[in-house]
Coordinates of N, CA, C and O in Angstrom, one line a residue:
X29 N 32.3 -12.0 -42.6 CA 34.2 -12.1 -43.5 C 34.7 -10.9 -43.8 O 33.5 -9.4 -43.5
X30 N 35.7 -10.6 -44.1 CA 36.4 -9.5 -44.6 C 36.0 -8.5 -45.4 O 35.1 -9.4 -46.5
X31 N 36.2 -7.9 -46.0 CA 35.6 -6.6 -46.7 C 36.6 -7.0 -48.3 O 36.5 -6.3 -49.6
X32 N 38.2 -7.5 -47.7 CA 38.6 -7.0 -48.8 C 39.1 -8.7 -49.3 O 39.0 -9.7 -48.3
X33 N 38.8 -9.1 -50.7 CA 38.8 -10.2 -51.3 C 40.2 -11.3 -51.1 O 39.9 -12.4 -50.8
X34 N 41.3 -10.2 -50.6 CA 42.3 -11.5 -50.3 C 42.4 -11.6 -49.0 O 42.7 -12.9 -49.0
X35 N 41.8 -11.2 -48.1 CA 41.6 -11.7 -46.5 C 40.4 -12.5 -46.5 O 40.8 -13.9 -45.8
X36 N 39.5 -12.6 -47.4 CA 38.6 -13.8 -47.7 C 38.9 -14.7 -48.1 O 38.5 -15.7 -47.6
X37 N 39.7 -14.9 -49.0 CA 40.9 -15.9 -49.6 C 41.6 -16.7 -48.1 O 41.3 -18.2 -48.4
X38 N 42.3 -15.9 -47.5 CA 42.8 -16.5 -46.5 C 41.8 -17.0 -45.8 O 42.3 -18.3 -44.7
X39 N 41.0 -16.6 -44.8 CA 40.3 -16.8 -44.0 C 39.3 -18.0 -44.2 O 38.8 -18.7 -43.6
X40 N 38.9 -18.6 -45.6 CA 38.2 -19.4 -46.3 C 39.4 -20.4 -46.5 O 39.2 -21.7 -46.3
X41 N 40.9 -20.1 -46.7 CA 41.8 -21.3 -46.9 C 42.2 -21.8 -45.6 O 42.3 -22.8 -45.3
X42 N 42.4 -20.8 -44.2 CA 42.5 -20.9 -43.6 C 41.9 -20.2 -42.4 O 42.5 -19.4 -41.6
X43 N 40.8 -21.2 -41.2 CA 39.7 -20.4 -40.9 C 40.0 -20.3 -39.4 O 39.5 -20.3 -38.7
X44 N 41.2 -21.1 -39.1 CA 41.7 -20.9 -37.5 C 42.2 -19.7 -36.9 O 42.0 -19.5 -35.6
X45 N 42.3 -18.6 -37.6 CA 42.1 -17.4 -37.0 C 41.9 -16.4 -37.8 O 40.8 -16.1 -38.5
X46 N 41.0 -15.5 -36.5 CA 40.1 -14.2 -36.9 C 41.0 -13.4 -37.2 O 41.8 -12.9 -37.1
X47 N 40.1 -12.4 -38.3 CA 40.7 -11.2 -39.1 C 41.1 -10.3 -38.2 O 42.5 -10.0 -38.8
X48 N 40.8 -10.2 -37.2 CA 41.7 -9.3 -36.1 C 43.0 -9.9 -36.1 O 43.9 -8.6 -35.6
X49 N 43.6 -10.8 -36.3 CA 44.8 -11.6 -35.7 C 45.4 -11.2 -37.1 O 46.9 -10.4 -36.7
X50 N 45.3 -11.2 -37.9 CA 45.6 -10.9 -39.4 C 46.3 -9.2 -38.9 O 47.1 -8.9 -39.2
X51 N 44.8 -8.7 -38.7 CA 45.6 -6.9 -38.8 C 46.5 -6.4 -37.9 O 47.4 -5.5 -37.7
X52 N 46.1 -7.2 -36.3 CA 47.0 -7.4 -35.3 C 48.8 -7.3 -35.6 O 49.4 -6.6 -35.6
X53 N 48.9 -8.5 -36.3 CA 50.1 -9.3 -37.0 C 50.7 -7.7 -37.7 O 51.7 -7.1 -38.1
X54 N 50.0 -7.1 -38.9 CA 50.4 -6.0 -39.9 C 50.6 -4.4 -38.7 O 51.3 -4.1 -39.1
X55 N 49.6 -4.2 -38.1 CA 50.2 -3.6 -37.0 C 51.3 -3.3 -36.5 O 52.1 -2.5 -36.0
X56 N 51.6 -4.9 -36.0 CA 52.7 -4.8 -34.9 C 53.9 -5.2 -35.7 O 55.4 -4.4 -35.8
X57 N 53.9 -4.9 -37.2 CA 54.9 -5.1 -38.0 C 55.3 -3.7 -38.2 O 56.6 -3.5 -38.0
X58 N 54.8 -3.1 -38.4 CA 54.7 -1.8 -38.4 C 55.2 -0.8 -37.2 O 56.4 -0.3 -37.2
X59 N 54.9 -1.6 -36.2 CA 55.4 -0.8 -34.2 C 57.0 -1.6 -34.2 O 57.6 -1.1 -34.0
X60 N 57.0 -2.9 -34.8 CA 58.5 -3.8 -34.4 C 59.7 -2.9 -35.6 O 60.7 -2.4 -35.4
X61 N 58.9 -2.3 -36.3 CA 60.2 -1.6 -37.7 C 60.4 -0.2 -36.9 O 61.5 0.1 -37.1
X62 N 59.3 0.4 -36.3 CA 59.4 1.4 -35.5 C 61.0 1.2 -34.1 O 61.6 1.9 -33.7
X63 N 60.4 0.0 -33.7 CA 61.3 -0.8 -32.4 C 62.6 -0.6 -32.6 O 63.6 -0.2 -32.0
X64 N 62.6 -1.8 -33.9 CA 64.3 -2.0 -34.3 C 64.7 -1.0 -35.4 O 66.0 -0.8 -35.8
X65 N 64.0 0.2 -35.3 CA 64.5 1.5 -36.4 C 64.6 0.4 -38.2 O 66.2 0.9 -38.6
X66 N 64.0 -0.2 -38.5 CA 64.3 -1.0 -39.5 C 63.3 -0.5 -40.7 O 62.1 -0.1 -40.2
X67 N 63.8 -0.1 -41.6 CA 62.7 0.7 -42.6 C 61.9 -0.6 -43.5 O 61.0 -0.4 -43.6
X68 N 62.3 -1.7 -44.0 CA 61.7 -2.8 -44.5 C 61.6 -4.0 -44.0 O 60.2 -4.0 -43.1
X69 N 62.4 -5.0 -43.9 CA 62.4 -6.5 -43.7 C 62.6 -6.6 -42.4 O 63.7 -5.8 -41.8
X70 N 61.8 -7.3 -41.4 CA 62.4 -7.5 -39.8 C 62.2 -8.9 -39.8 O 61.3 -9.7 -40.4
X71 N 62.9 -10.0 -38.7 CA 63.0 -10.9 -38.4 C 61.6 -11.5 -38.0 O 60.7 -10.6 -37.4
X72 N 61.9 -12.8 -38.2 CA 60.2 -13.1 -37.4 C 60.7 -13.1 -36.2 O 59.6 -13.0 -35.0
X73 N 61.7 -13.1 -35.2 CA 61.4 -13.2 -33.8 C 61.5 -11.8 -33.3 O 60.9 -11.1 -32.5
X74 N 61.9 -10.4 -34.6 CA 61.4 -9.0 -34.3 C 60.4 -9.0 -34.0 O 59.7 -7.7 -33.0
X75 N 59.5 -9.5 -35.1 CA 58.2 -9.2 -35.2 C 57.3 -9.8 -34.1 O 56.6 -8.9 -33.3
X76 N 57.9 -11.0 -33.8 CA 57.1 -11.7 -32.2 C 57.6 -10.5 -31.0 O 56.5 -10.8 -30.1
X77 N 58.6 -9.8 -31.0 CA 58.7 -8.8 -29.8 C 58.2 -7.9 -30.0 O 57.4 -7.6 -29.2
X78 N 57.1 -7.5 -31.2 CA 56.7 -6.1 -31.4 C 55.5 -7.3 -31.2 O 54.5 -5.7 -30.8
X79 N 55.0 -8.0 -31.2 CA 53.3 -8.3 -30.7 C 53.6 -8.1 -29.4 O 52.3 -7.9 -29.1
X80 N 54.6 -9.2 -28.6 CA 54.9 -9.0 -27.7 C 54.1 -7.6 -27.0 O 53.4 -7.7 -26.0
X81 N 54.9 -6.7 -26.9 CA 55.0 -5.0 -26.4 C 53.6 -4.6 -26.8 O 53.2 -3.8 -26.1
X82 N 53.4 -4.7 -28.5 CA 52.3 -3.9 -28.8 C 50.8 -4.7 -27.7 O 49.8 -4.1 -27.3
X83 N 51.0 -6.0 -28.1 CA 49.8 -6.6 -27.2 C 49.6 -6.2 -25.6 O 48.4 -6.2 -25.2
X84 N 50.6 -6.3 -25.2 CA 51.0 -5.6 -23.9 C 50.2 -4.3 -23.8 O 49.5 -3.8 -22.6
X85 N 50.9 -3.3 -24.5 CA 50.2 -2.1 -24.1 C 48.8 -1.6 -24.9 O 48.3 -1.2 -23.7
X86 N 48.3 -2.3 -25.4 CA 47.1 -2.4 -25.8 C 46.2 -3.3 -25.3 O 45.2 -2.9 -24.8
X87 N 46.3 -4.2 -24.8 CA 45.8 -5.2 -24.3 C 45.7 -5.6 -22.4 O 44.9 -6.3 -21.9
X88 N 47.1 -5.3 -22.1 CA 47.1 -5.7 -20.7 C 47.6 -6.8 -20.2 O 47.9 -7.7 -21.0
X89 N 46.6 -7.0 -19.1 CA 46.6 -8.3 -18.8 C 45.9 -9.5 -19.5 O 45.9 -10.6 -19.1
X90 N 44.8 -8.7 -20.0 CA 43.8 -9.6 -21.3 C 44.6 -10.1 -22.5 O 43.8 -10.9 -23.7
X91 N 46.0 -9.9 -22.8 CA 46.5 -9.9 -24.3 C 46.2 -11.5 -24.4 O 46.1 -11.6 -25.5
X92 N 46.6 -12.5 -23.8 CA 46.5 -13.8 -23.6 C 45.3 -14.6 -24.3 O 44.6 -15.2 -25.4
X93 N 44.3 -13.7 -23.2 CA 42.8 -14.0 -23.6 C 42.2 -13.4 -25.3 O 41.4 -13.8 -25.7
X94 N 42.7 -12.4 -25.4 CA 42.5 -11.8 -27.0 C 43.3 -12.5 -27.7 O 42.1 -13.1 -28.9
X95 N 44.3 -13.2 -27.3 CA 45.1 -14.2 -28.7 C 44.4 -15.1 -28.6 O 43.9 -15.7 -29.7
X96 N 44.1 -15.6 -27.8 CA 42.8 -17.4 -28.0 C 41.7 -16.7 -28.4 O 41.5 -17.5 -29.2
X97 N 40.9 -15.8 -28.3 CA 39.9 -15.3 -28.8 C 40.3 -15.3 -30.3 O 39.2 -16.2 -30.7
X98 N 41.2 -14.6 -30.9 CA 41.3 -14.9 -32.3 C 41.8 -16.1 -33.0 O 42.0 -16.3 -34.0
X99 N 42.2 -16.9 -31.9 CA 42.5 -18.5 -32.4 C 44.1 -18.7 -32.1 O 45.0 -19.6 -32.9
X100 N 45.0 -17.8 -31.8 CA 45.7 -17.5 -31.9 C 46.8 -18.3 -30.1 O 46.3 -17.2 -29.1
X101 N 47.1 -19.2 -29.9 CA 47.8 -19.6 -28.7 C 49.2 -20.0 -28.4 O 49.5 -20.3 -27.2
X102 N 49.9 -19.9 -29.1 CA 51.5 -20.1 -29.3 C 52.0 -19.0 -30.5 O 51.1 -18.8 -31.2
X103 N 52.9 -18.9 -30.1 CA 53.7 -18.2 -31.5 C 53.9 -18.6 -32.4 O 54.0 -17.8 -33.4
X104 N 53.8 -19.8 -32.5 CA 53.6 -20.7 -34.2 C 52.6 -20.1 -34.8 O 52.5 -19.8 -36.3
X105 N 51.3 -19.7 -34.0 CA 50.3 -19.7 -34.7 C 50.5 -17.8 -35.6 O 49.6 -17.4 -36.4
X106 N 51.0 -17.2 -34.9 CA 51.4 -15.9 -35.4 C 52.7 -16.6 -36.9 O 52.5 -15.8 -38.0
X107 N 53.5 -17.3 -36.5 CA 54.2 -17.6 -37.8 C 52.9 -18.0 -39.1 O 53.2 -17.5 -40.4
X108 N 52.3 -19.2 -38.6 CA 51.0 -19.1 -39.7 C 50.2 -18.1 -40.2 O 49.9 -18.0 -41.7
X109 N 50.3 -17.6 -39.5 CA 49.3 -15.8 -39.4 C 50.1 -14.9 -41.0 O 49.8 -14.9 -41.6
X110 N 51.5 -15.2 -40.5 CA 52.5 -14.3 -41.5 C 52.7 -15.4 -42.6 O 52.7 -14.8 -43.6
X111 N 53.0 -16.2 -42.9 CA 53.2 -17.3 -43.8 C 51.9 -17.2 -44.6 O 51.5 -17.2 -46.2
X112 N 50.6 -17.2 -44.3 CA 49.6 -17.0 -44.8 C 49.1 -15.6 -45.5 O 48.7 -15.5 -47.1
X113 N 49.6 -14.9 -45.1 CA 49.4 -13.2 -45.5 C 51.1 -13.3 -46.9 O 50.7 -12.8 -47.7
X114 N 52.1 -14.0 -46.8 CA 53.3 -14.3 -47.6 C 52.5 -15.0 -49.0 O 52.7 -14.5 -50.0
X115 N 52.1 -16.2 -48.4 CA 51.4 -16.6 -49.8 C 50.6 -16.1 -50.5 O 50.1 -16.1 -51.6
X116 N 49.5 -14.8 -49.8 CA 48.8 -14.5 -50.9 C 49.3 -12.9 -51.4 O 48.5 -12.3 -51.8
X117 N 50.7 -12.8 -50.6 CA 50.9 -11.7 -51.4 C 51.1 -10.2 -50.5 O 51.6 -9.2 -51.1
X118 N 50.2 -10.4 -49.5 CA 50.5 -8.9 -48.3 C 51.6 -9.0 -48.2 O 51.8 -7.8 -47.4
X119 N 52.3 -9.7 -47.6 CA 53.8 -9.8 -46.7 C 55.2 -10.6 -47.8 O 54.5 -11.7 -48.5
X120 N 56.3 -10.2 -47.7 CA 57.0 -10.8 -48.6 C 58.2 -11.4 -47.4 O 58.0 -11.0 -46.3
X121 N 58.8 -12.3 -47.9 CA 60.3 -12.9 -46.8 C 61.1 -12.7 -48.0 O 61.3 -13.2 -49.0
X122 N 62.3 -13.5 -46.8 CA 63.6 -13.4 -47.3 C 63.7 -14.6 -47.4 O 63.3 -15.9 -47.2
X123 N 64.9 -15.3 -48.4 CA 65.3 -17.0 -48.2 C 65.5 -17.3 -46.7 O 65.1 -18.8 -46.6
X124 N 65.9 -16.4 -45.9 CA 66.0 -16.9 -44.6 C 65.1 -17.0 -44.0 O 65.3 -17.7 -42.7
X125 N 63.7 -16.4 -43.7 CA 62.5 -16.6 -43.1 C 62.2 -18.1 -43.6 O 61.7 -18.4 -44.4
X126 N 61.6 -18.6 -42.4 CA 61.5 -19.7 -42.2 C 60.0 -19.6 -41.3 O 60.0 -19.3 -40.6
X127 N 58.9 -20.6 -41.3 CA 58.2 -20.4 -40.4 C 58.9 -21.9 -39.0 O 58.2 -20.9 -37.7
X128 N 59.6 -22.2 -38.9 CA 60.5 -22.4 -37.4 C 60.7 -21.0 -37.1 O 60.9 -21.7 -35.7
X129 N 60.9 -19.9 -37.3 CA 61.2 -18.7 -36.8 C 60.5 -18.6 -35.7 O 60.5 -17.7 -34.7
X130 N 59.2 -19.0 -35.8 CA 58.5 -18.9 -34.8 C 57.7 -19.8 -33.8 O 56.8 -19.9 -33.1
X131 N 58.7 -20.9 -33.9 CA 58.2 -22.0 -32.8 C 58.6 -21.6 -31.4 O 59.6 -21.5 -31.2
X132 N 57.8 -22.1 -30.5 CA 57.7 -21.6 -29.3 C 59.1 -20.5 -28.7 O 60.2 -20.7 -28.3
X133 N 59.3 -19.2 -29.6 CA 60.0 -18.1 -29.2 C 59.7 -17.9 -27.5 O 60.1 -17.3 -27.0
X134 N 58.2 -18.2 -26.8 CA 58.2 -17.5 -25.8 C 57.1 -18.1 -25.8 O 55.9 -18.2 -26.5
X135 N 56.4 -18.3 -24.1 CA 55.4 -18.7 -23.7 C 54.2 -17.8 -23.4 O 54.5 -16.6 -23.0
X136 N 52.7 -17.8 -24.0 CA 51.8 -17.0 -23.6 C 52.1 -16.1 -21.9 O 51.4 -15.1 -21.8
X137 N 51.6 -17.5 -21.4 CA 51.3 -17.8 -20.0 C 52.5 -16.9 -19.1 O 52.0 -16.2 -18.3
X138 N 53.4 -17.3 -19.5 CA 54.8 -16.6 -19.1 C 54.6 -15.2 -19.1 O 55.0 -14.0 -18.2
X139 N 54.6 -15.0 -20.5 CA 54.8 -13.1 -20.5 C 53.5 -12.1 -20.3 O 53.7 -11.3 -20.2
X140 N 52.0 -12.9 -20.5 CA 50.8 -12.1 -21.0 C 50.3 -12.3 -19.2 O 49.7 -11.3 -18.9
X141 N 51.0 -13.5 -18.4 CA 49.4 -13.5 -17.4 C 51.2 -13.4 -16.2 O 50.9 -12.4 -15.5
X142 N 52.1 -14.1 -16.2 CA 52.7 -14.5 -14.8 C 54.0 -13.2 -14.6 O 53.9 -13.1 -13.6
X143 N 54.1 -12.8 -16.0 CA 55.1 -11.8 -15.8 C 54.8 -10.4 -16.3 O 55.0 -9.2 -15.7
X144 N 53.2 -10.0 -15.8 CA 52.1 -8.8 -16.2 C 52.0 -8.7 -14.8 O 51.7 -9.2 -13.7
X145 N 53.3 -7.6 -14.2 CA 52.4 -7.0 -13.0 C 51.6 -5.3 -12.8 O 52.3 -4.8 -14.4
X146 N 51.3 -4.9 -12.5 CA 50.4 -3.7 -12.2 C 50.8 -2.8 -11.2 O 51.2 -3.4 -10.1
X147 N 51.4 -1.8 -11.3 CA 51.7 -1.0 -10.6 C 51.5 0.2 -10.7 O 51.3 1.1 -11.8
X148 N 51.3 1.1 -9.8 CA 50.8 2.1 -10.0 C 52.2 3.3 -10.1 O 53.1 3.2 -8.9
X149 N 52.1 4.4 -10.6 CA 53.4 5.1 -10.9 C 53.2 6.2 -10.2 O 54.1 7.2 -10.5
X150 N 52.4 6.6 -9.7 CA 52.3 7.6 -8.8 C 51.5 9.0 -9.4 O 51.1 10.0 -8.7
X151 N 51.2 8.6 -10.7 CA 50.2 9.8 -11.2 C 48.7 8.9 -11.4 O 48.2 9.5 -12.4
X152 N 48.3 8.0 -10.3 CA 47.3 7.5 -10.8 C 47.2 6.8 -12.4 O 45.9 6.6 -13.1
X153 N 48.0 6.0 -12.8 CA 48.1 5.4 -14.0 C 48.7 3.9 -14.0 O 49.3 3.7 -13.0
X154 N 48.1 3.2 -14.5 CA 48.8 1.8 -14.3 C 49.6 1.7 -15.4 O 49.7 1.6 -16.4
X155 N 50.9 1.0 -15.2 CA 52.1 0.9 -16.2 C 52.5 -0.9 -15.6 O 52.3 -1.5 -15.1
X156 N 52.9 -1.2 -17.0 CA 53.4 -2.4 -16.9 C 55.0 -2.5 -16.2 O 55.6 -1.9 -16.4
X157 N 55.1 -3.2 -15.1 CA 56.5 -3.5 -14.3 C 57.2 -4.4 -14.8 O 57.0 -5.0 -15.6

């Protein structure tokens, strides 16, 4: 269990997702704010874009497998994680924010597996193409 009582409550209430998924969503929130140059609120679609980019940067072609290990199989799962944190007061939402914003935004197989290309960039580093 988490050391934080709020996360303990979330994990007890909704055990579908691992703690790592919640932490990654928070990291992705900060990443997306920087990407979209937004200081406070970002939309669900912006957050999912941040999750996608940070997932690919951090885990490369293993991103889909890592997310599945955390219990996350579709973009709606990230929405459930966000709204679990909203319900506990860790995140806030606007009137326009809805769980439906997270439904089928992108397909994990397409984004993290089929469209992932390894290329050598001439400096013996592998980059996403």
